[in-house]
Coordinates of C-alpha atoms in Angstrom, one line a residue:
M92 CA -49.8 -272.2 212.2
S93 CA -52.1 -269.8 214.1
L94 CA -55.1 -268.2 212.7
L95 CA -53.7 -264.7 212.3
P96 CA -50.6 -265.6 210.2
R97 CA -52.9 -267.6 207.9
I98 CA -55.2 -264.6 207.5
L99 CA -52.3 -262.4 206.7
L100 CA -50.8 -264.8 204.2
G101 CA -54.2 -265.1 202.5
V102 CA -54.7 -261.4 202.3
G103 CA -51.1 -261.0 200.9
A104 CA -51.7 -263.7 198.3
L105 CA -55.0 -262.0 197.3
L106 CA -53.2 -258.6 196.9
L107 CA -50.5 -260.2 194.7
L108 CA -53.1 -261.8 192.5
L109 CA -54.9 -258.5 192.2
L110 CA -51.8 -256.4 191.4
G111 CA -50.8 -259.0 188.8
A112 CA -54.2 -258.8 187.2
I113 CA -53.9 -255.0 187.1
A114 CA -50.5 -255.2 185.6
V115 CA -51.7 -257.5 182.9
A116 CA -54.6 -255.2 182.2
I117 CA -52.4 -252.1 182.0
Y118 CA -49.9 -253.8 179.7
T119 CA -52.6 -254.9 177.3
V120 CA -53.8 -251.3 177.0
D121 CA -52.6 -249.6 173.8
V122 CA -51.9 -246.1 175.0
K123 CA -52.0 -244.8 171.4
T124 CA -55.7 -245.5 171.5
F125 CA -56.0 -242.6 173.9
I126 CA -54.5 -240.0 171.6
G127 CA -57.3 -240.0 169.1
P128 CA -60.0 -239.2 171.7
I129 CA -57.8 -236.6 173.3
R130 CA -57.1 -235.0 169.9
D131 CA -60.8 -234.9 169.1
R132 CA -61.7 -233.5 172.5
V133 CA -59.1 -230.7 172.2
R134 CA -60.2 -229.8 168.7
A135 CA -63.9 -229.8 169.8
T136 CA -63.1 -227.7 172.9
T137 CA -60.6 -225.2 171.5
G138 CA -60.9 -225.3 167.7
R139 CA -57.2 -225.9 167.5
E140 CA -55.1 -228.9 166.4
F141 CA -53.3 -231.0 169.0
N142 CA -50.5 -233.1 167.7
V143 CA -47.9 -235.5 169.2
N144 CA -44.9 -235.6 166.9
G145 CA -42.6 -237.7 169.2
A146 CA -42.7 -241.0 171.0
I147 CA -45.6 -242.1 173.2
D148 CA -44.6 -244.0 176.3
F149 CA -46.3 -245.5 179.3
K150 CA -44.8 -245.6 182.9
F151 CA -46.5 -248.2 185.1
S152 CA -47.1 -247.3 188.8
L153 CA -50.0 -247.1 191.2
E154 CA -50.8 -243.9 189.2
P155 CA -49.6 -244.6 185.7
T156 CA -48.0 -241.8 183.6
I157 CA -48.4 -241.3 179.9
V158 CA -45.5 -239.5 178.3
L159 CA -45.9 -237.6 175.0
G160 CA -42.9 -236.3 173.1
D161 CA -42.9 -233.1 171.1
A162 CA -46.5 -232.1 171.6
T163 CA -48.0 -229.0 170.1
L164 CA -51.3 -227.0 170.3
G165 CA -52.1 -224.8 167.3
N166 CA -52.3 -221.0 167.5
A167 CA -55.2 -218.7 166.4
P168 CA -55.3 -218.1 162.7
W169 CA -54.2 -214.5 163.1
G170 CA -51.4 -215.3 165.6
K171 CA -47.8 -214.5 164.9
A172 CA -46.4 -217.6 166.5
P173 CA -46.8 -220.9 164.6
Q174 CA -48.0 -222.7 167.8
M175 CA -49.7 -221.5 170.9
I176 CA -47.9 -224.2 172.9
A177 CA -45.0 -226.4 171.9
A178 CA -43.6 -228.7 174.6
K179 CA -40.6 -230.9 174.5
R180 CA -42.5 -233.4 176.7
V181 CA -45.9 -233.8 178.2
E182 CA -46.5 -236.0 181.2
V183 CA -50.0 -237.1 182.1
R184 CA -50.5 -239.0 185.4
V185 CA -53.9 -240.8 185.5
A186 CA -56.0 -242.6 188.0
L187 CA -55.3 -246.3 188.0
L188 CA -58.6 -248.1 188.7
P189 CA -60.8 -246.0 186.3
L190 CA -58.2 -246.7 183.6
L191 CA -59.0 -250.4 183.7
S192 CA -62.5 -249.6 182.3
R193 CA -60.9 -247.0 180.0
D194 CA -62.1 -244.1 182.0
F195 CA -59.4 -241.5 181.6
Q196 CA -59.1 -239.4 184.8
V197 CA -56.1 -237.0 184.9
R198 CA -54.4 -236.4 188.2
D199 CA -51.3 -234.4 187.0
F200 CA -50.6 -232.7 183.7
T201 CA -47.0 -231.5 183.3
L202 CA -45.4 -229.5 180.5
I203 CA -41.6 -230.0 180.3
E204 CA -39.6 -227.2 178.6
P205 CA -42.6 -225.7 176.8
V206 CA -42.7 -222.5 174.7
I207 CA -46.0 -220.8 175.3
S208 CA -47.0 -217.9 173.1
L209 CA -49.9 -215.7 174.3
E210 CA -50.9 -212.7 172.1
T211 CA -53.7 -210.3 171.3
D212 CA -54.7 -208.9 168.0
A213 CA -55.2 -205.2 167.1
R214 CA -58.6 -205.3 168.8
G215 CA -57.4 -206.9 172.0
T216 CA -58.8 -210.4 171.3
G217 CA -56.5 -213.0 172.9
N218 CA -55.4 -216.3 171.3
W219 CA -56.6 -218.1 174.4
E220 CA -60.2 -217.1 173.5
F221 CA -61.1 -220.3 171.7
A222 CA -63.6 -220.3 168.8
K223 CA -66.4 -222.8 168.2
S224 CA -65.3 -225.4 165.8
A225 CA -67.7 -228.3 166.1
P226 CA -71.5 -228.5 166.1
G227 CA -72.9 -228.0 169.6
T228 CA -69.6 -226.8 171.0
S229 CA -69.6 -223.5 172.9
A230 CA -67.0 -220.9 172.1
A231 CA -66.7 -220.4 175.9
A232 CA -65.9 -224.1 176.5
T233 CA -62.9 -224.5 178.8
P234 CA -61.4 -227.3 180.8
S235 CA -62.7 -225.8 184.0
A236 CA -66.2 -225.6 182.4
A237 CA -66.0 -229.2 181.4
A238 CA -65.0 -230.1 184.9
T239 CA -68.2 -228.7 186.3
S240 CA -70.3 -230.7 183.8
G241 CA -68.9 -234.1 184.5
G242 CA -66.2 -234.0 181.8
L243 CA -62.4 -234.0 182.1
F244 CA -60.9 -232.5 185.2
V245 CA -57.2 -232.0 185.8
S246 CA -56.4 -231.6 189.5
K247 CA -52.8 -230.4 189.0
V248 CA -51.1 -228.6 186.1
S249 CA -47.4 -228.1 186.3
I250 CA -44.7 -226.4 184.1
A251 CA -41.0 -227.0 184.4
N252 CA -38.3 -224.9 182.7
G253 CA -40.6 -223.1 180.2
T254 CA -40.8 -219.8 178.4
L255 CA -43.9 -217.7 178.0
T256 CA -44.2 -214.7 175.8
Y257 CA -47.0 -212.2 175.7
R258 CA -47.4 -209.9 172.7
D259 CA -49.8 -207.0 173.1
G260 CA -51.2 -206.4 169.6
V261 CA -52.8 -203.1 170.7
A262 CA -49.7 -201.5 172.3
G263 CA -47.2 -203.4 170.2
T264 CA -45.2 -204.5 173.3
M265 CA -43.6 -207.9 174.1
T266 CA -43.2 -209.4 177.6
T267 CA -41.2 -212.5 178.2
A268 CA -41.4 -214.8 181.3
K269 CA -39.0 -217.6 182.3
I270 CA -40.8 -220.3 184.2
T271 CA -38.6 -222.3 186.4
D272 CA -41.4 -223.9 188.3
F273 CA -45.2 -223.4 188.1
A274 CA -48.0 -225.4 189.8
F275 CA -51.8 -225.1 189.8
H276 CA -53.6 -227.5 192.0
A277 CA -57.2 -228.2 193.2
R278 CA -58.5 -231.3 194.8
D279 CA -61.7 -231.1 192.9
P280 CA -63.7 -228.4 191.0
Q281 CA -65.3 -227.2 194.2
S282 CA -62.1 -226.8 196.1
T283 CA -59.8 -223.8 196.6
V284 CA -57.1 -223.5 194.0
T285 CA -53.4 -223.1 195.1
T286 CA -50.7 -221.9 192.8
R287 CA -46.9 -221.5 192.8
F288 CA -44.7 -219.5 190.4
L289 CA -40.9 -219.4 190.5
G290 CA -39.1 -217.7 187.6
G291 CA -38.7 -214.2 186.1
V292 CA -40.6 -211.6 184.0
D293 CA -38.3 -209.6 181.7
D294 CA -35.3 -210.6 183.8
I295 CA -37.0 -209.6 187.0
A296 CA -37.0 -212.3 189.6
V297 CA -40.5 -213.4 190.7
A298 CA -41.5 -215.9 193.4
L299 CA -45.2 -216.0 194.3
D300 CA -47.6 -218.3 196.0
G301 CA -51.3 -217.9 195.4
E302 CA -54.8 -218.9 196.5
F303 CA -57.9 -218.6 194.3
G304 CA -61.5 -219.5 194.6
P305 CA -63.0 -222.8 193.3
L306 CA -62.9 -223.4 189.5
T307 CA -66.7 -224.0 189.6
S308 CA -67.2 -220.4 190.8
L309 CA -65.0 -219.1 188.0
A310 CA -66.6 -221.2 185.3
Q311 CA -70.1 -220.3 186.5
R312 CA -69.2 -216.6 186.8
Q313 CA -70.1 -216.6 190.5
W314 CA -68.8 -213.1 191.5
P315 CA -66.9 -211.9 193.4
Y316 CA -64.0 -214.4 192.8
P317 CA -61.2 -214.2 195.5
I318 CA -57.6 -213.9 194.5
V319 CA -54.6 -213.7 196.9
L320 CA -50.9 -213.6 195.8
K321 CA -48.0 -213.3 198.1
G322 CA -44.2 -213.5 197.7
K323 CA -41.4 -211.4 196.2
I324 CA -41.0 -209.4 193.0
A325 CA -37.5 -208.0 192.3
D326 CA -36.5 -208.9 195.9
Q327 CA -39.4 -206.8 197.2
Q328 CA -42.3 -208.1 199.3
F329 CA -45.5 -208.3 197.2
V330 CA -49.1 -208.9 198.3
L331 CA -52.2 -208.8 196.1
D332 CA -55.5 -209.4 197.9
T333 CA -58.6 -208.7 195.8
K334 CA -61.9 -209.9 194.5
L335 CA -62.5 -210.3 190.8
R336 CA -65.8 -209.4 189.0
I337 CA -66.3 -209.4 185.3
D338 CA -69.2 -207.4 183.9
G339 CA -69.4 -207.7 180.1
A340 CA -66.1 -206.2 178.8
T341 CA -65.2 -204.7 182.2
V342 CA -62.9 -206.4 184.7
H343 CA -63.2 -205.1 188.2
L344 CA -60.8 -205.7 191.2
D345 CA -62.8 -204.5 194.1
P346 CA -61.8 -204.3 196.9
L347 CA -58.1 -204.3 196.2
V348 CA -55.1 -204.3 198.6
L349 CA -51.7 -204.1 197.0
E350 CA -48.4 -204.1 198.9
V351 CA -45.1 -203.6 197.1
G352 CA -42.0 -203.0 199.2
K353 CA -42.9 -200.2 201.7
S354 CA -46.0 -199.2 199.7
K355 CA -49.5 -200.2 200.5
L356 CA -52.5 -199.2 198.4
A357 CA -56.2 -199.9 198.9
G358 CA -59.2 -199.2 196.7
Q359 CA -60.7 -200.3 193.4
V360 CA -59.3 -200.8 189.9
S361 CA -61.1 -201.7 186.7
K362 CA -60.2 -202.3 183.0
V363 CA -62.5 -202.1 180.0
T364 CA -61.4 -204.2 177.1
G365 CA -62.6 -204.8 173.5
K366 CA -61.9 -201.3 172.3
L367 CA -59.1 -199.8 170.3
R368 CA -57.4 -198.9 173.5
P369 CA -58.1 -200.5 176.9
K370 CA -59.4 -198.1 179.5
Y371 CA -58.4 -198.2 183.2
S372 CA -60.1 -196.6 186.1
F373 CA -59.0 -196.5 189.7
N374 CA -59.6 -194.9 193.1
L375 CA -56.8 -195.6 195.5
T376 CA -55.5 -194.5 198.9
A377 CA -52.2 -195.1 200.5
K378 CA -50.4 -194.3 203.7
T379 CA -47.0 -194.4 202.0
M380 CA -46.4 -194.8 198.3
A381 CA -42.7 -195.1 197.2
L382 CA -42.3 -194.8 193.4
A383 CA -39.1 -196.8 193.6
D384 CA -41.2 -199.8 194.7
F385 CA -43.1 -199.7 191.4
A386 CA -40.3 -198.7 189.0
A387 CA -38.4 -202.0 188.3
P388 CA -41.2 -204.6 188.0
W389 CA -43.3 -202.7 185.6
A390 CA -40.8 -200.6 183.7
G391 CA -40.5 -203.2 181.0
Q392 CA -36.7 -203.2 181.0
P393 CA -34.3 -204.6 183.6
G394 CA -32.9 -201.9 185.9
Q395 CA -35.2 -199.3 184.6
A396 CA -35.7 -197.7 188.0
G397 CA -32.1 -196.7 188.1
A398 CA -31.9 -195.9 184.4
T399 CA -33.9 -192.7 184.8
V400 CA -31.7 -191.5 187.6
A401 CA -28.5 -192.4 185.7
N402 CA -29.7 -190.6 182.5
A403 CA -30.5 -187.5 184.6
A404 CA -27.0 -187.7 186.1
R405 CA -25.4 -188.0 182.7
S406 CA -27.2 -185.0 181.4
R407 CA -25.1 -181.8 181.0
Y408 CA -28.1 -179.7 181.9
L409 CA -29.9 -179.0 185.2
F410 CA -33.1 -179.7 183.4
S411 CA -32.3 -183.2 182.1
D412 CA -32.2 -183.8 178.4
A413 CA -33.0 -187.5 178.9
P414 CA -35.9 -188.4 176.7
I415 CA -39.3 -189.0 178.4
N416 CA -41.1 -191.9 176.8
L417 CA -44.7 -190.7 176.3
S418 CA -45.8 -193.7 174.2
A419 CA -47.7 -195.2 177.2
L420 CA -50.0 -192.2 177.2
R421 CA -51.1 -193.2 173.7
A422 CA -51.5 -196.9 174.4
S423 CA -54.5 -196.7 176.8
D424 CA -57.1 -194.5 178.2
A425 CA -57.7 -193.9 182.0
N426 CA -59.3 -191.9 184.7
G427 CA -58.4 -192.1 188.3
E428 CA -58.0 -190.6 191.8
L429 CA -55.1 -191.1 194.2
A430 CA -54.8 -189.9 197.8
A431 CA -51.5 -190.6 199.6
D432 CA -50.3 -189.4 203.0
S433 CA -46.8 -189.6 201.7
L434 CA -45.4 -189.9 198.2
V435 CA -41.7 -190.8 198.1
F436 CA -39.6 -190.3 195.0
P437 CA -36.7 -192.6 194.0
D438 CA -34.1 -189.9 195.1
G439 CA -35.6 -189.7 198.6
R440 CA -37.6 -186.5 198.2
R441 CA -41.2 -186.7 199.4
L442 CA -44.6 -185.0 199.1
D443 CA -47.2 -185.1 201.8
K444 CA -51.0 -185.1 201.7
V445 CA -51.0 -185.9 197.9
H446 CA -54.3 -185.7 196.1
L447 CA -54.4 -186.4 192.3
Q448 CA -57.3 -186.6 189.9
F449 CA -56.7 -187.1 186.2
T450 CA -58.2 -188.3 182.9
L451 CA -56.3 -189.8 179.9
N452 CA -58.0 -189.9 176.6
D453 CA -56.5 -190.4 173.2
G454 CA -53.0 -189.5 174.4
V455 CA -54.1 -186.3 176.3
L456 CA -53.4 -186.4 180.0
D457 CA -55.4 -183.8 181.9
A458 CA -54.9 -183.5 185.7
P459 CA -57.1 -180.7 187.0
V460 CA -56.3 -181.6 190.6
V461 CA -52.7 -181.9 191.7
Q462 CA -52.3 -181.1 195.4
A463 CA -49.5 -181.8 197.8
G464 CA -47.6 -180.5 200.8
A465 CA -43.9 -179.8 200.2
F466 CA -41.1 -177.6 201.6
G467 CA -43.3 -176.8 204.6
G468 CA -46.1 -175.4 202.5
T469 CA -48.8 -176.4 200.0
I470 CA -48.7 -176.8 196.2
V471 CA -51.8 -176.7 193.9
A472 CA -51.3 -177.4 190.2
R473 CA -53.1 -178.3 187.0
V474 CA -51.2 -180.2 184.3
K475 CA -52.3 -180.9 180.8
L476 CA -50.0 -183.0 178.6
D477 CA -50.8 -183.8 175.0
A478 CA -48.6 -186.7 173.8
G479 CA -49.8 -186.2 170.3
R480 CA -48.6 -188.7 167.7
D481 CA -44.9 -187.7 167.5
K482 CA -42.0 -188.2 169.9
G483 CA -42.7 -185.0 171.8
G484 CA -45.6 -183.6 173.7
S485 CA -47.2 -180.2 174.5
L486 CA -47.3 -179.2 178.2
N487 CA -49.5 -176.7 179.9
L488 CA -48.7 -176.2 183.6
R489 CA -50.2 -173.9 186.2
V490 CA -48.8 -173.9 189.7
D491 CA -49.7 -172.0 192.9
A492 CA -47.5 -172.7 195.9
K493 CA -47.9 -170.9 199.2
G494 CA -46.2 -171.0 202.6
L495 CA -43.0 -172.7 201.4
E496 CA -40.0 -172.5 203.8
L497 CA -37.1 -170.6 202.4
A498 CA -34.6 -172.7 204.3
Q499 CA -35.8 -175.9 202.7
L500 CA -35.8 -174.3 199.2
L501 CA -32.2 -173.1 199.7
A502 CA -31.2 -176.6 201.0
E503 CA -32.7 -178.2 197.9
A504 CA -30.5 -175.8 195.8
G505 CA -27.4 -176.8 197.8
V506 CA -27.2 -173.6 199.9
K507 CA -26.8 -174.3 203.6
R508 CA -27.8 -171.4 205.8
Q509 CA -29.6 -170.9 209.0
V510 CA -32.9 -169.1 208.0
Q511 CA -35.8 -168.0 210.2
G512 CA -38.9 -167.0 208.4
G513 CA -38.9 -166.3 204.7
K514 CA -42.3 -167.7 203.7
T515 CA -42.2 -168.1 200.0
S516 CA -44.9 -168.3 197.3
V517 CA -44.5 -169.4 193.7
S518 CA -46.9 -169.1 190.9
A519 CA -46.4 -170.2 187.3
D520 CA -48.4 -170.4 184.1
I521 CA -46.3 -172.0 181.4
A522 CA -46.8 -173.6 178.0
A523 CA -44.0 -175.7 176.5
R524 CA -43.3 -178.5 174.0
G525 CA -40.7 -181.2 173.7
A526 CA -39.7 -184.7 174.7
S527 CA -37.5 -184.0 177.8
L528 CA -37.4 -181.6 180.7
H529 CA -34.7 -179.6 178.9
Q530 CA -36.8 -179.2 175.8
W531 CA -39.8 -178.1 177.9
A532 CA -37.7 -175.5 179.7
G533 CA -36.1 -174.4 176.5
S534 CA -39.4 -173.8 174.7
A535 CA -41.4 -172.3 177.6
N536 CA -43.8 -169.4 177.2
G537 CA -45.6 -167.8 180.1
N538 CA -44.8 -166.3 183.5
V539 CA -43.1 -167.3 186.7
L540 CA -43.4 -165.3 189.9
V541 CA -41.5 -166.0 193.2
M542 CA -42.0 -163.9 196.3
V543 CA -40.1 -164.3 199.6
G544 CA -41.3 -162.6 202.8
P545 CA -39.2 -161.3 205.7
A546 CA -36.5 -163.6 207.0
T547 CA -33.4 -163.5 209.2
M548 CA -30.5 -165.2 207.3
G549 CA -27.5 -166.3 209.3
Q550 CA -24.1 -165.9 207.8
T551 CA -22.0 -169.0 206.9
S552 CA -18.4 -169.8 206.2
D553 CA -19.3 -172.9 204.2
N554 CA -19.1 -173.1 200.4
H555 CA -16.9 -170.1 199.8
D556 CA -16.7 -170.9 196.2
A557 CA -20.5 -171.3 195.7
A558 CA -22.0 -168.8 193.4
F559 CA -24.6 -167.9 195.9
N560 CA -22.0 -166.8 198.5
K561 CA -19.9 -165.0 195.9
L562 CA -23.0 -163.1 194.8
S563 CA -23.9 -162.2 198.4
D564 CA -20.4 -161.0 199.1
A565 CA -20.4 -158.8 196.0
V566 CA -23.9 -157.3 196.4
N567 CA -24.0 -157.1 200.2
P568 CA -21.0 -155.5 201.8
F569 CA -22.5 -156.0 205.3
R570 CA -22.5 -159.7 204.9
K571 CA -19.1 -160.2 206.6
V572 CA -19.7 -157.5 209.2
D573 CA -23.2 -158.3 210.5
A574 CA -24.0 -161.6 212.3
S575 CA -27.1 -162.0 210.1
T576 CA -28.9 -160.4 207.2
E577 CA -32.4 -159.1 207.7
L578 CA -34.2 -159.8 204.5
L579 CA -37.3 -157.7 204.0
C580 CA -38.4 -159.2 200.7
A581 CA -37.3 -160.8 197.4
V582 CA -39.1 -161.0 194.1
I583 CA -38.3 -163.0 191.0
R584 CA -40.6 -162.3 188.0
L585 CA -39.7 -164.1 184.8
P586 CA -41.6 -163.4 181.6
L587 CA -40.7 -166.4 179.4
A588 CA -40.8 -166.3 175.6
G589 CA -39.3 -169.2 173.7
G590 CA -37.3 -170.4 176.7
V591 CA -35.7 -167.0 177.3
A592 CA -36.6 -164.7 180.3
K593 CA -35.7 -161.1 179.7
V594 CA -35.1 -159.5 183.1
D595 CA -35.9 -155.7 183.2
R596 CA -35.5 -155.0 186.9
S597 CA -38.0 -157.9 187.4
I598 CA -35.7 -159.4 190.0
G599 CA -35.5 -157.4 193.3
V600 CA -34.1 -157.9 196.8
E601 CA -34.4 -155.7 199.9
T602 CA -32.7 -156.0 203.2
N603 CA -32.8 -153.6 206.2
K604 CA -29.7 -151.9 204.8
L605 CA -29.8 -152.1 201.0
G606 CA -31.7 -153.2 198.0
A607 CA -30.9 -154.3 194.4
N608 CA -32.6 -154.9 191.1
A609 CA -31.3 -157.1 188.2
N610 CA -31.3 -156.6 184.5
G611 CA -30.3 -159.1 181.8
A612 CA -31.5 -162.5 180.6
L613 CA -31.9 -166.1 181.6
D614 CA -31.7 -168.5 178.6
F615 CA -33.2 -171.9 179.4
R616 CA -32.4 -173.2 175.9
N617 CA -28.7 -173.5 176.7
E618 CA -29.0 -172.9 180.5
T619 CA -27.0 -169.7 180.6
M620 CA -27.5 -166.4 182.4
D621 CA -26.2 -162.9 182.1
L622 CA -27.5 -160.6 184.8
S623 CA -26.3 -157.2 186.0
I624 CA -27.3 -156.2 189.6
K625 CA -27.1 -152.7 190.9
P626 CA -27.2 -152.4 194.7
Q627 CA -28.8 -149.4 196.4
I628 CA -28.1 -148.2 199.9
R629 CA -31.2 -147.6 202.0
K630 CA -31.6 -144.0 203.2
G631 CA -29.7 -143.3 206.4
I632 CA -27.2 -146.1 206.1
T633 CA -23.5 -145.2 206.0
L634 CA -21.0 -147.3 204.2
N635 CA -17.3 -147.1 203.2
V636 CA -17.2 -146.4 199.5
D637 CA -14.4 -148.9 198.7
R638 CA -16.5 -151.8 200.0
F639 CA -19.5 -151.2 197.8
A640 CA -19.7 -152.4 194.2
S641 CA -21.4 -150.2 191.6
L642 CA -22.6 -153.0 189.4
V643 CA -22.3 -156.8 189.9
R644 CA -22.5 -159.2 187.0
I645 CA -23.4 -162.9 187.2
H646 CA -23.0 -164.8 184.0
G647 CA -22.3 -168.2 182.6
P648 CA -24.0 -171.6 182.9
F649 CA -26.7 -172.1 185.5
S650 CA -24.7 -174.9 187.1
A651 CA -21.5 -172.8 187.6
P652 CA -22.0 -169.1 186.9
T653 CA -19.2 -166.5 187.3
V654 CA -19.7 -163.6 189.7
G655 CA -17.8 -160.3 189.7
V656 CA -17.8 -156.5 189.6
D657 CA -18.6 -155.3 186.1
A658 CA -15.3 -153.8 184.7
M659 CA -17.0 -151.2 182.5
A660 CA -19.2 -150.0 185.4
S661 CA -16.1 -149.7 187.6
A662 CA -14.3 -147.6 184.9
A663 CA -17.4 -145.4 184.6
T664 CA -17.3 -144.9 188.3
V665 CA -13.7 -143.8 188.3
A666 CA -14.4 -141.4 185.5
T667 CA -17.4 -140.0 187.4
I668 CA -15.2 -139.3 190.4
G669 CA -12.5 -137.7 188.2
A670 CA -15.2 -135.5 186.6
A671 CA -16.5 -134.6 190.0
I672 CA -13.0 -133.3 191.1
S673 CA -12.7 -131.1 188.1
T674 CA -16.2 -129.6 188.6
G675 CA -15.8 -129.2 192.3
G676 CA -17.8 -132.3 193.2
I677 CA -21.1 -130.9 192.1
S678 CA -22.0 -134.0 190.0
L679 CA -20.6 -136.6 192.4
V680 CA -23.6 -137.1 194.6
G681 CA -25.9 -138.0 191.7
Q682 CA -23.4 -140.3 189.9
S683 CA -21.4 -141.8 192.8
L684 CA -21.4 -145.4 193.9
L685 CA -23.9 -144.5 196.6
S686 CA -27.3 -144.5 194.9
S687 CA -30.1 -144.9 197.4
V688 CA -33.5 -146.3 197.7
T689 CA -35.9 -143.4 197.6
A690 CA -39.5 -142.7 196.7
D691 CA -38.3 -141.5 193.3
T692 CA -36.5 -144.8 192.5
G693 CA -39.0 -147.1 194.1
A694 CA -38.4 -150.0 196.4
P695 CA -36.7 -152.9 194.5
C696 CA -39.4 -155.4 195.3
Q697 CA -42.1 -153.1 194.1
V698 CA -40.1 -152.4 191.0
A699 CA -39.6 -156.1 190.4
L700 CA -43.4 -156.5 190.6
G701 CA -43.8 -153.7 188.1
R702 CA -45.7 -151.6 190.6
G703 CA -43.7 -148.6 191.4
G704 CA -40.9 -146.0 190.8
R705 CA -38.1 -146.0 188.4
A706 CA -34.7 -147.4 189.0
P707 CA -31.8 -145.0 189.4
D708 CA -29.6 -144.5 186.3
D709 CA -26.6 -142.3 185.6
A710 CA -28.8 -139.3 184.8
S711 CA -30.7 -139.4 188.1
A712 CA -29.7 -136.8 190.8
S713 CA -30.2 -137.4 194.5
R714 CA -31.2 -134.5 196.5
T715 CA -28.9 -134.2 199.6
S716 CA -28.0 -131.6 202.0
G717 CA -24.5 -130.5 203.1
N718 CA -21.4 -129.4 201.3
P719 CA -20.8 -131.3 198.0
A720 CA -17.0 -130.6 198.1
Q721 CA -16.8 -131.9 201.6
E722 CA -18.8 -135.0 200.7
L723 CA -16.5 -135.5 197.7
G724 CA -13.4 -135.4 199.9
S725 CA -14.8 -137.8 202.4
A726 CA -15.8 -140.2 199.6
L727 CA -12.4 -140.0 197.9
G728 CA -10.7 -140.6 201.2
K729 CA -12.7 -143.7 201.8
L730 CA -12.1 -144.9 198.3
F731 CA -8.3 -144.5 198.6
K732 CA -8.3 -145.6 202.2
R733 CA -7.2 -142.4 203.7

């Protein structure tokens, strides 16, 4: 036999003898002797009891595994759950050679089907904050801290098919996570930590991979501590890239990059704990921020993003009566600033150049700076919402919008017309109370003013049944004759009291041929209207009498009002004409259908603004030249189409 085969046989025999010796040593080890030291170490480190209520088994391999059945870790004395951790099985894989000298070095620590209960008390203290229970044991002792001081270090922690609940004792909320697969791995305490999570949070699918700084950096509070998470939440791409810093009771994430779906935010976020309510602070910027990206994962209920839209759709009101949950305003304090080039709402509407500043203290939200570009113009607002302690909230709203495009506003209202010009301004100062948009509108007090500048409005054959077109046909007899309507101005001034706007000629419209003012009321409590509109022919404009209504009435629900000529006004007109015949037509001019815009009556827009003139009434007399009897005959001929 040659030398090489002899060497190989010798080495092989030596390895067999060595493995046999190891096997004998392992099988002579009583694994139950490890449980006592482990239990003592856990009690000393955490102040909690660690118990193994099931069988203890040992699986021999090159890295032996100890299996503990039905293992539990006690909860904090004030905790609601009986155990902080209760696992059906615990598997601990240890290093082989150190075990021969009874040196217990853990390679893997796996929880099989655990139930993990994390919770905070009314002051925000977590049950994972372990108290000192043995002389010389620090309350801050943790496995990672032990790892840096030469104690026990676990290179990999895994969870399979577990459940984790988090009860917020301050807010009174509960979050549940299903853990299909979780892994936390580091080669040694000085190495980068990698993580993996696959499961769901409140029925929202989550799949994330992470990379963290070394455990020694975290244990020794070497800030900043890097954190990177990437993956998907609710089928949306998710990226969190930040650096953690803890300063006393304040946790800082600075700098922070957060990507969710199409949204990407950058800036700083911090949280102050240890108080009655946590306090958040942030300063964020974004190119695009889509609210739908953030709705589902953090709404607390599955499908919440669509629920708001669905509730609004089911509402029988234009201002939705779906309750707005204001409890979050009472759960925490905050202050922040957000600047976004584009803010996209779930329904697709968007605001540009958004700038928001706000504070939230003791349930009172105060946003002194709310700025955005919308409808081709700019909107500046201030919002103050006091959530109080009941289900509703008091709202104070001030709005000043300028340069809005009339075409875009009409399109938003469902009216499709070609419009050139028509710069629109809106100002509002409103106080309201309630728990929904409908309740706020139905309790509003204050003033709303809308002013529209000159515009050319093309005619359209679309939406013949739309209330807007019916109203235009009734008020404007030139609409079907002229190719377009030359709007000079429009004013809507609504003084609101208890959700009702009483209109005393405070709605006015002028074109190059006619004008009109409205009287009546808009009731936001039940979303109904009853307005009477009296058109006025501009001086020098001729019109066939039979095509001009004396009084137009629009009434009914906001969503589908009825438009028509007021029957009583028409009867009064006929009576006036009859009286004019019997008196030789002397009274016809002052009481005919053809009242005109004059200096005496005032321009409708100025009247609507409360600045000028008086509106014509049945007692007003127009001063005209010519033969009254001849004018009467001409008018009657036109009326009866002769």
